Tab-separated table of C-alpha atoms in Angstrom:
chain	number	residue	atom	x	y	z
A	10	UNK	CA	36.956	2.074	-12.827
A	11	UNK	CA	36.155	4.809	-10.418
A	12	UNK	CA	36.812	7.250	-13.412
A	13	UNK	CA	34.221	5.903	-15.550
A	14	UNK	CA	31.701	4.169	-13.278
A	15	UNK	CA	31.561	6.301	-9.549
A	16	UNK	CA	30.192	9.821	-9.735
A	17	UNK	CA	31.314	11.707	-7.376
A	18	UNK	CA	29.881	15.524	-5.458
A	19	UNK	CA	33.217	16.865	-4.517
A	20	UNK	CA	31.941	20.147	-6.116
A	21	UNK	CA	29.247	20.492	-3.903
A	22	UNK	CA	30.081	24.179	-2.672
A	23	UNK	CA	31.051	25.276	-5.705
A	24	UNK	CA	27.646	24.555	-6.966
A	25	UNK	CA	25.966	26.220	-4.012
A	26	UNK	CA	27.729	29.539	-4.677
A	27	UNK	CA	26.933	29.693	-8.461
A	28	UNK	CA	23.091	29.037	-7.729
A	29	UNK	CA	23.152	31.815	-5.281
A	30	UNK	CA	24.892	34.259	-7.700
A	31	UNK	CA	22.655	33.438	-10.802
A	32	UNK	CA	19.929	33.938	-8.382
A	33	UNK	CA	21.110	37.941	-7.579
A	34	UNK	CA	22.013	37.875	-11.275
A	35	UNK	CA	18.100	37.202	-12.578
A	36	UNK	CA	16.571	39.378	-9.361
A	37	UNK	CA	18.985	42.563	-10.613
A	38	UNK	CA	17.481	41.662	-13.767
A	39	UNK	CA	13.779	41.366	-12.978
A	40	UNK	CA	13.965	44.837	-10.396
A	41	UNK	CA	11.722	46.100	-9.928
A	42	UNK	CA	9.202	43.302	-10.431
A	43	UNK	CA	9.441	40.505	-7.754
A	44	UNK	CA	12.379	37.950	-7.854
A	45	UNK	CA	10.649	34.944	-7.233
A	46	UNK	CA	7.738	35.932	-10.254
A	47	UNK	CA	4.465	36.985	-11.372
A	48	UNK	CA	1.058	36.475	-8.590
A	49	UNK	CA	-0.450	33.124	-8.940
A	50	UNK	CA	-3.938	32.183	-8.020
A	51	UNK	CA	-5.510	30.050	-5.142
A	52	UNK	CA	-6.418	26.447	-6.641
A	53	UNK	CA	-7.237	23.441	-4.662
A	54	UNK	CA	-5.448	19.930	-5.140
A	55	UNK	CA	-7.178	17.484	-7.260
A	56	UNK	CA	-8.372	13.712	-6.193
A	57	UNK	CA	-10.794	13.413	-2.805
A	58	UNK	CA	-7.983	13.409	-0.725
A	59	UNK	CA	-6.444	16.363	-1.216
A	60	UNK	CA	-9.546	18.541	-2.037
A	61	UNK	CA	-9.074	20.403	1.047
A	62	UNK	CA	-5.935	21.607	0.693
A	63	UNK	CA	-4.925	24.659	-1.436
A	64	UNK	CA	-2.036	25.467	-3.342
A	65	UNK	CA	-0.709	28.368	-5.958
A	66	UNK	CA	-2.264	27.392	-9.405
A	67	UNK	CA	-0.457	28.127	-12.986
A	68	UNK	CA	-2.349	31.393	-13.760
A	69	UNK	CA	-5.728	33.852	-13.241
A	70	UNK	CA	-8.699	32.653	-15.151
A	71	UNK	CA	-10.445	35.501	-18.287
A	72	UNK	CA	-13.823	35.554	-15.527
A	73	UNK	CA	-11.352	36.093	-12.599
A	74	UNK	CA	-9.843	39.063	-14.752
A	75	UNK	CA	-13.033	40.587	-15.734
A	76	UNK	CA	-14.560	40.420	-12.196
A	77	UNK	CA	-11.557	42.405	-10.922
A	78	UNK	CA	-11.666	44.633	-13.851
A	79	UNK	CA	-8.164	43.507	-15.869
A	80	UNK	CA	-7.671	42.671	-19.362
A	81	UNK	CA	-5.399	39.658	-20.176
A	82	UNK	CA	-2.833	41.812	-22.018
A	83	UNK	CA	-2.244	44.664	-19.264
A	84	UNK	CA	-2.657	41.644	-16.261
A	85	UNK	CA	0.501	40.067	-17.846
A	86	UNK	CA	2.529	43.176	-18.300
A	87	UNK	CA	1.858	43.966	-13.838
A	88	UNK	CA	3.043	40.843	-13.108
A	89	UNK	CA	-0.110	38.818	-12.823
A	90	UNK	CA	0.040	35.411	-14.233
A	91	UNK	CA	-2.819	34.584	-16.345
A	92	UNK	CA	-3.939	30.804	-18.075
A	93	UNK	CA	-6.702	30.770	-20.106
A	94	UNK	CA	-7.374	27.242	-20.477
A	95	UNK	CA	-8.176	27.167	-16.816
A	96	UNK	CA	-12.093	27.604	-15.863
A	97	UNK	CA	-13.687	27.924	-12.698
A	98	UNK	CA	-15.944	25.093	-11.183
A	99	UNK	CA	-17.341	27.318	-8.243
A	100	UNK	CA	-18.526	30.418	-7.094
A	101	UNK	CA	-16.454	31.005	-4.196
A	102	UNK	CA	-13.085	29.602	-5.472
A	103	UNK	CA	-13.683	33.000	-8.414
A	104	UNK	CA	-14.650	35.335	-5.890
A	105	UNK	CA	-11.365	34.525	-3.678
A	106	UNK	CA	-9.097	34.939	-6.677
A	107	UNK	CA	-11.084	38.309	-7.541
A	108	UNK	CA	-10.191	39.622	-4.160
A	109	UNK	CA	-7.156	38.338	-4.493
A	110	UNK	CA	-6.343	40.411	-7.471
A	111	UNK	CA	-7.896	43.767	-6.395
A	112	UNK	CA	-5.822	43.010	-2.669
A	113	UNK	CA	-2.792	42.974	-4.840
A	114	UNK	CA	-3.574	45.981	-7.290
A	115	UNK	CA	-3.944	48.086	-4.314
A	116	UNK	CA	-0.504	47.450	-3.422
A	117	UNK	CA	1.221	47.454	-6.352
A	118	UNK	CA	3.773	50.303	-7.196
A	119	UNK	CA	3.957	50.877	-10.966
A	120	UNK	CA	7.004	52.219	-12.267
A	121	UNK	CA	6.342	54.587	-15.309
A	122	UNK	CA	8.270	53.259	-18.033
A	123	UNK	CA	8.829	56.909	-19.801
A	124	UNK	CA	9.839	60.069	-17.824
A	125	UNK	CA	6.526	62.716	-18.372
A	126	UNK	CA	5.604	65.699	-17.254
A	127	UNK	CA	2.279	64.131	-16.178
A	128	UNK	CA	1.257	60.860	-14.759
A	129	UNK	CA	-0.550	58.054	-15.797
A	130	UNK	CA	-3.261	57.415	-13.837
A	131	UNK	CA	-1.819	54.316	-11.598
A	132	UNK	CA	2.005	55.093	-11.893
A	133	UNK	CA	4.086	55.891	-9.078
A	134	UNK	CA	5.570	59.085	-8.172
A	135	UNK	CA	9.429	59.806	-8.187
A	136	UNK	CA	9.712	59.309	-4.339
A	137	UNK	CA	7.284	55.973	-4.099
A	138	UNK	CA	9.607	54.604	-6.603
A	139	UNK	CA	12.643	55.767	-4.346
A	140	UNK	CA	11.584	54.306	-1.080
A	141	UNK	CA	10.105	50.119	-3.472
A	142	UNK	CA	12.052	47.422	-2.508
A	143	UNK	CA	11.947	44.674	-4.612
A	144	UNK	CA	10.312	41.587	-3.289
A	145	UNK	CA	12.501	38.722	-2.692
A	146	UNK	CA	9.631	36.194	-1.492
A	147	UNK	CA	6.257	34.941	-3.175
A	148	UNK	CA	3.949	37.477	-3.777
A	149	UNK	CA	1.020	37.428	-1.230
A	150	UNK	CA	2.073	33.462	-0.020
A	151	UNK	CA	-0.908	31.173	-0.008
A	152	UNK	CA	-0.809	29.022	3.298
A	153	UNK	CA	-3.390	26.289	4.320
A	154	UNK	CA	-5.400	27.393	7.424
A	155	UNK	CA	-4.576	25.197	10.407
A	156	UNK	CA	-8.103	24.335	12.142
A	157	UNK	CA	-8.888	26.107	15.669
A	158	UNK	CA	-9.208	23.440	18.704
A	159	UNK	CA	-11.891	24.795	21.498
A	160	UNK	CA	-11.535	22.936	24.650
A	161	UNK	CA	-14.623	22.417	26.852
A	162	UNK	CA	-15.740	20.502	29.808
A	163	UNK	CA	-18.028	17.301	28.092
A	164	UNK	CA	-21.781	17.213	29.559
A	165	UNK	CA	-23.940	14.524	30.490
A	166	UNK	CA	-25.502	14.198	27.180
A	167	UNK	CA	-22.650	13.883	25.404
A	168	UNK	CA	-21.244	10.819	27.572
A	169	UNK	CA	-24.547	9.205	26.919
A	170	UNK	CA	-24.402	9.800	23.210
A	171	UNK	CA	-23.422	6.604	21.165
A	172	UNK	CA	-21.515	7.743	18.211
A	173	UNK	CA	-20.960	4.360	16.873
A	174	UNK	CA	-25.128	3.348	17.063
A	175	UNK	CA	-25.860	6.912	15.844
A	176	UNK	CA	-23.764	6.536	12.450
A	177	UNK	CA	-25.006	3.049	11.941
A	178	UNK	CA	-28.728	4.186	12.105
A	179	UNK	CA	-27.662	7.424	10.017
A	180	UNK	CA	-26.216	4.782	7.165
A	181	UNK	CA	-29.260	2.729	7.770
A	182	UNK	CA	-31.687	5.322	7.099
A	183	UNK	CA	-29.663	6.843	4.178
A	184	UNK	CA	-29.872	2.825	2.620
A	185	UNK	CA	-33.586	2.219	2.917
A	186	UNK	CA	-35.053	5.638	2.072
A	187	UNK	CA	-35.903	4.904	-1.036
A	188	UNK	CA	-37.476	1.670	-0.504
A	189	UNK	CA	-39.428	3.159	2.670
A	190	UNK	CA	-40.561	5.887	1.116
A	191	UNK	CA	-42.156	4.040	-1.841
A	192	UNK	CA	-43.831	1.806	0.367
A	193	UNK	CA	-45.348	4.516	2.052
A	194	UNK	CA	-46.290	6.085	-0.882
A	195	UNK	CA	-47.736	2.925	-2.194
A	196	UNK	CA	-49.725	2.174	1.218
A	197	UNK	CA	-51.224	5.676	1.370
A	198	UNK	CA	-52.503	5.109	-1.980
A	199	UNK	CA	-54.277	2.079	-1.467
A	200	UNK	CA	-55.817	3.784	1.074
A	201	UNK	CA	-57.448	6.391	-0.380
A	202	UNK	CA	-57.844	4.118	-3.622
A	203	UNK	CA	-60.104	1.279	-1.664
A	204	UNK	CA	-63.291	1.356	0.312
A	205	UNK	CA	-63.257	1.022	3.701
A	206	UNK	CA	-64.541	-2.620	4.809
A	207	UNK	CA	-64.650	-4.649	7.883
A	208	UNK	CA	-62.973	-7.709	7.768
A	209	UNK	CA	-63.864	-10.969	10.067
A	210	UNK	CA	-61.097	-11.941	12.107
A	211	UNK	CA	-60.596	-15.746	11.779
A	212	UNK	CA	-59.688	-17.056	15.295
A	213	UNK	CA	-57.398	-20.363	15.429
A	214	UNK	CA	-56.706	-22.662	18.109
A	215	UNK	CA	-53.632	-22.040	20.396
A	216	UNK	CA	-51.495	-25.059	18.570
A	217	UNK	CA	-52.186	-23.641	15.716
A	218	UNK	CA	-50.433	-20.010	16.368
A	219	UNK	CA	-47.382	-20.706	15.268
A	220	UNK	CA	-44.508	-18.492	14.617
A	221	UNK	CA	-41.240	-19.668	11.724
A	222	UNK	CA	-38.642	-18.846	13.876
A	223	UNK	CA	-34.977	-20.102	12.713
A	224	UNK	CA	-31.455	-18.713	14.004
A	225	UNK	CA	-31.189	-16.466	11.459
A	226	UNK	CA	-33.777	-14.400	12.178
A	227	UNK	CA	-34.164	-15.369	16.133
A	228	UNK	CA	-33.097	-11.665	16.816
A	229	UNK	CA	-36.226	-10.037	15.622
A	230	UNK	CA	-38.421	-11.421	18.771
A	231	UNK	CA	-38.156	-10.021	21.658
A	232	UNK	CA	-38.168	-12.950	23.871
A	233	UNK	CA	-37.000	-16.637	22.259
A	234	UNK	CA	-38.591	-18.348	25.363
A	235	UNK	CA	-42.102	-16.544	24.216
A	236	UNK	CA	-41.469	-17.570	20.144
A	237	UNK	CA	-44.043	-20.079	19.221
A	238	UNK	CA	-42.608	-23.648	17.614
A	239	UNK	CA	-42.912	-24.135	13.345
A	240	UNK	CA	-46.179	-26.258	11.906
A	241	UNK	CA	-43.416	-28.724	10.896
A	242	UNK	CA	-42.213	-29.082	14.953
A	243	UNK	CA	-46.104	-30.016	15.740
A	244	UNK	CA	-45.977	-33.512	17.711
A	245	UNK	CA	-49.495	-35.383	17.567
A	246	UNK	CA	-50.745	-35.761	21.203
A	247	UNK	CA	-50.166	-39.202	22.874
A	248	UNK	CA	-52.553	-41.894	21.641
A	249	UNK	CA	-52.608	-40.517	17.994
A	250	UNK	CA	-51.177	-41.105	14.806
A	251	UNK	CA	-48.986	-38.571	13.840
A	252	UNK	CA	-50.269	-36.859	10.485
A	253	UNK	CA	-47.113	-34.156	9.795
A	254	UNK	CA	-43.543	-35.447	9.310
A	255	UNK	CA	-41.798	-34.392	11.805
A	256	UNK	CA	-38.388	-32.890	9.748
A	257	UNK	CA	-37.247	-33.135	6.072
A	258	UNK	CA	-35.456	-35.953	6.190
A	259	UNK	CA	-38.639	-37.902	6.954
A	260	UNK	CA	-40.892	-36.397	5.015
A	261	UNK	CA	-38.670	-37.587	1.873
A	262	UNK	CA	-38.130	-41.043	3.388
A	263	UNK	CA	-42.203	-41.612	3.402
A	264	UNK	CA	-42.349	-40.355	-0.008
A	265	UNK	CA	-39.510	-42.716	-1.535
A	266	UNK	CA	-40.706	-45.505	0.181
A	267	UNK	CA	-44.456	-45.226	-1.203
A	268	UNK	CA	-43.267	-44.383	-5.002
A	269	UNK	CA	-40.451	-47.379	-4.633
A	270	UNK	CA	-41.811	-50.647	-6.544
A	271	UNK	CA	-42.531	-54.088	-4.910
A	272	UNK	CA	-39.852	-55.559	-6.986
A	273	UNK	CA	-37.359	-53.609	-4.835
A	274	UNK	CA	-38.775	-53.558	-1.541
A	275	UNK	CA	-39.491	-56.992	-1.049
A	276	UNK	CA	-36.192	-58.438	-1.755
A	277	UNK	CA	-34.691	-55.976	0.679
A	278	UNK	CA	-36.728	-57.557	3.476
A	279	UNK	CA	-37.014	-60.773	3.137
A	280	UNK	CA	-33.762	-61.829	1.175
A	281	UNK	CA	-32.233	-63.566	-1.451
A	282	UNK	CA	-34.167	-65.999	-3.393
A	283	UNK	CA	-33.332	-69.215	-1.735
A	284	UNK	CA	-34.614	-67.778	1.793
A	285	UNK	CA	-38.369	-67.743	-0.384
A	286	UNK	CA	-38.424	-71.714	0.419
A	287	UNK	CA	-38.003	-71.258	3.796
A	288	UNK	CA	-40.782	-68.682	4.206
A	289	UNK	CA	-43.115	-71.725	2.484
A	290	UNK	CA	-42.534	-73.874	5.057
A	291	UNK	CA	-43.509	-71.026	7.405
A	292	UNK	CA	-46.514	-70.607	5.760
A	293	UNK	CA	-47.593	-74.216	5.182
A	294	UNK	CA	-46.927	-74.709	9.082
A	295	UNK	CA	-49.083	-71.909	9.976
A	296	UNK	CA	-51.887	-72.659	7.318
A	297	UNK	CA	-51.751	-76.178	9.035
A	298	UNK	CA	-51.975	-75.501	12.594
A	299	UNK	CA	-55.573	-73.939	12.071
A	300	UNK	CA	-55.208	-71.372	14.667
A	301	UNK	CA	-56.010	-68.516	11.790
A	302	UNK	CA	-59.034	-67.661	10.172
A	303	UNK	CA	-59.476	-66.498	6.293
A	304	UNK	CA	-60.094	-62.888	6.560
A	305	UNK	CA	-57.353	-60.773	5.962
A	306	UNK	CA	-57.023	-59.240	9.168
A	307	UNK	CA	-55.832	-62.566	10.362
A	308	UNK	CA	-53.335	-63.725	7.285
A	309	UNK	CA	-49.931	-64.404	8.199
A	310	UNK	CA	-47.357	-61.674	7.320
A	311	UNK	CA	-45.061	-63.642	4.890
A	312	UNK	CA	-47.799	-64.952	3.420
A	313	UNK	CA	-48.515	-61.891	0.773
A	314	UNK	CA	-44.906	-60.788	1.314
A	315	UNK	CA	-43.419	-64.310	-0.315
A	316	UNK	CA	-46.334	-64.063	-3.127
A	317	UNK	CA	-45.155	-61.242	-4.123
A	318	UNK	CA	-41.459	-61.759	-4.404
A	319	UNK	CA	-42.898	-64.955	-6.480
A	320	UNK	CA	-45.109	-62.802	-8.685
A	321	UNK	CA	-41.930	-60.625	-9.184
A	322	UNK	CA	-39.570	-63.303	-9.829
């Protein structure tokens, strides 16, 4: 079982020493050029998050070479790593690589690759190429800058400052600036668009300066003691009949009530059917003891109420 199924890292150190001699084995093979390979540009990560941050891309852009005054074919034979699928999306991201590149041809020792009589303009003379040692690092390391803190006592003003009203009226003003502008556009046009006319103010009486104000939008008055009551909260004074239903509810009870036929109302009141006899009598008795007169100011209530439920029946 543990033959076939456990893996085990027994060899651990053995590994460790044969990565470390294949590396001296590729650097002997790569001197004098650095070990750990060709210059790669400054890119920054991709997505929002990582924007900021900058890291060694894949290879130098053709606009990057031509700004620093390389061709692709002699960039890749000084150790410059080139990609030309990559393009550049800003100014200042090519002008850092183009420094970059000239930063790093200005220290660059070229080996001649034939022995001549004369130089090549660029090459290296026999005692520059004595005193090169081969680079066993990155060339020119790219390393995030780490932000510089500046302490300072805090004034008056800026204890007073609310940061959290100030953003909320900064994301205010950045939601409504469209609309606000257009209606300012809109009112300065009918401005200079129509005449200028006086208008008659139309004066009301005080009951009748009313303000809708509801809990939602109780917040926009300054005062809720000073907020004037809704039309619809408008009692009649004492001694009158009151004209405006009061709330919703009764407004739709008087309006069910005078569209409901007799044929329903009148049983609800006064009954069943076999109650009608009794209301008769009533009315017989009353019609009897003569203290009523024939106008129908003076009729007795059941007496067009049974009729009715009669007429219906």
């Amino acid at each position: 079982y543990w033959q076939r199924h456990i893996r085990t890292w027994f060899n651990q150190p053995a590994r460790k020493y044969r990565r470390r001699q294949n590396r001296i084995k590729k650097a002997k093979a790569l001197f004098p050029r650095p070990a750990k390979g060709p210059i790669r540009p400054i890119v920054h990560c991709p997505s929002q998050r990582y924007n900021t941050k900058i890291r060694p891309g894949r290879g130098f852009t053709l606009a990057e070479l031509k700004g620093a005054g390389l061709t692709k074919r002699f960039a890749q034979t000084i150790g410059i790593a080139v990609d030309p699928r990559r393009q550049n999306k800003s100014v200042e991201s090519r002008q850092e690589n183009i420094q970059r590149l000239k930063e790093y041809r200005s220290k660059l020792i070229l080996f001649p690759i034939h022995k001549r009589e004369k130089l090549r303009k660029g090459d290296a003379t026999e005692e520059e190429c004595k005193l090169a040692k081969q680079l066993s690092g990155p060339v020119m390391p790219i390393k995030n800058a780490k932000p510089v803190v500046t302490l300072g006592k805090i004034s008056d003003g800026q204890k007073k400052f609310g940061a959290f009203q100030a953003i909320r009226q900064a994301r205010l003003h950045a939601r409504f600036y469209g609309a606000r502008a257009k209606k300012a556009k809109d009112a300065a046009d009918n401005e200079n668009n129509q005449p200028t006319t006086t208008r008659s103010a139309t004066f009301l009486p005080p009951s009748l300066h009313t303000t809708h104000t509801t809990h939602r939008h109780a917040h926009t008055h300054k005062s809720i003691k000073n907020a004037q009551p809704s039309r619809s909260a408008i009692r009649a004074p004492p001694g009158q009949p009151q004209t405006t239903p009061t709330t919703r509810r009764e407004r739709r009870r008087r309006a069910r009530s005078k569209l409901m036929p007799l044929s329903l109302v009148a049983p609800a009141f006064f009954g069943v059917r076999r109650d009608c006899d009794r209301h008769l009598e009533s009315r017989n008795r009353y019609a009897e003891s003569g203290n009523h007169t024939n106008t129908p100011e003076h009729t007795h209530p059941h007496t067009v109420a049974v009729d009715r439920v009669l007429k219906c029946e």
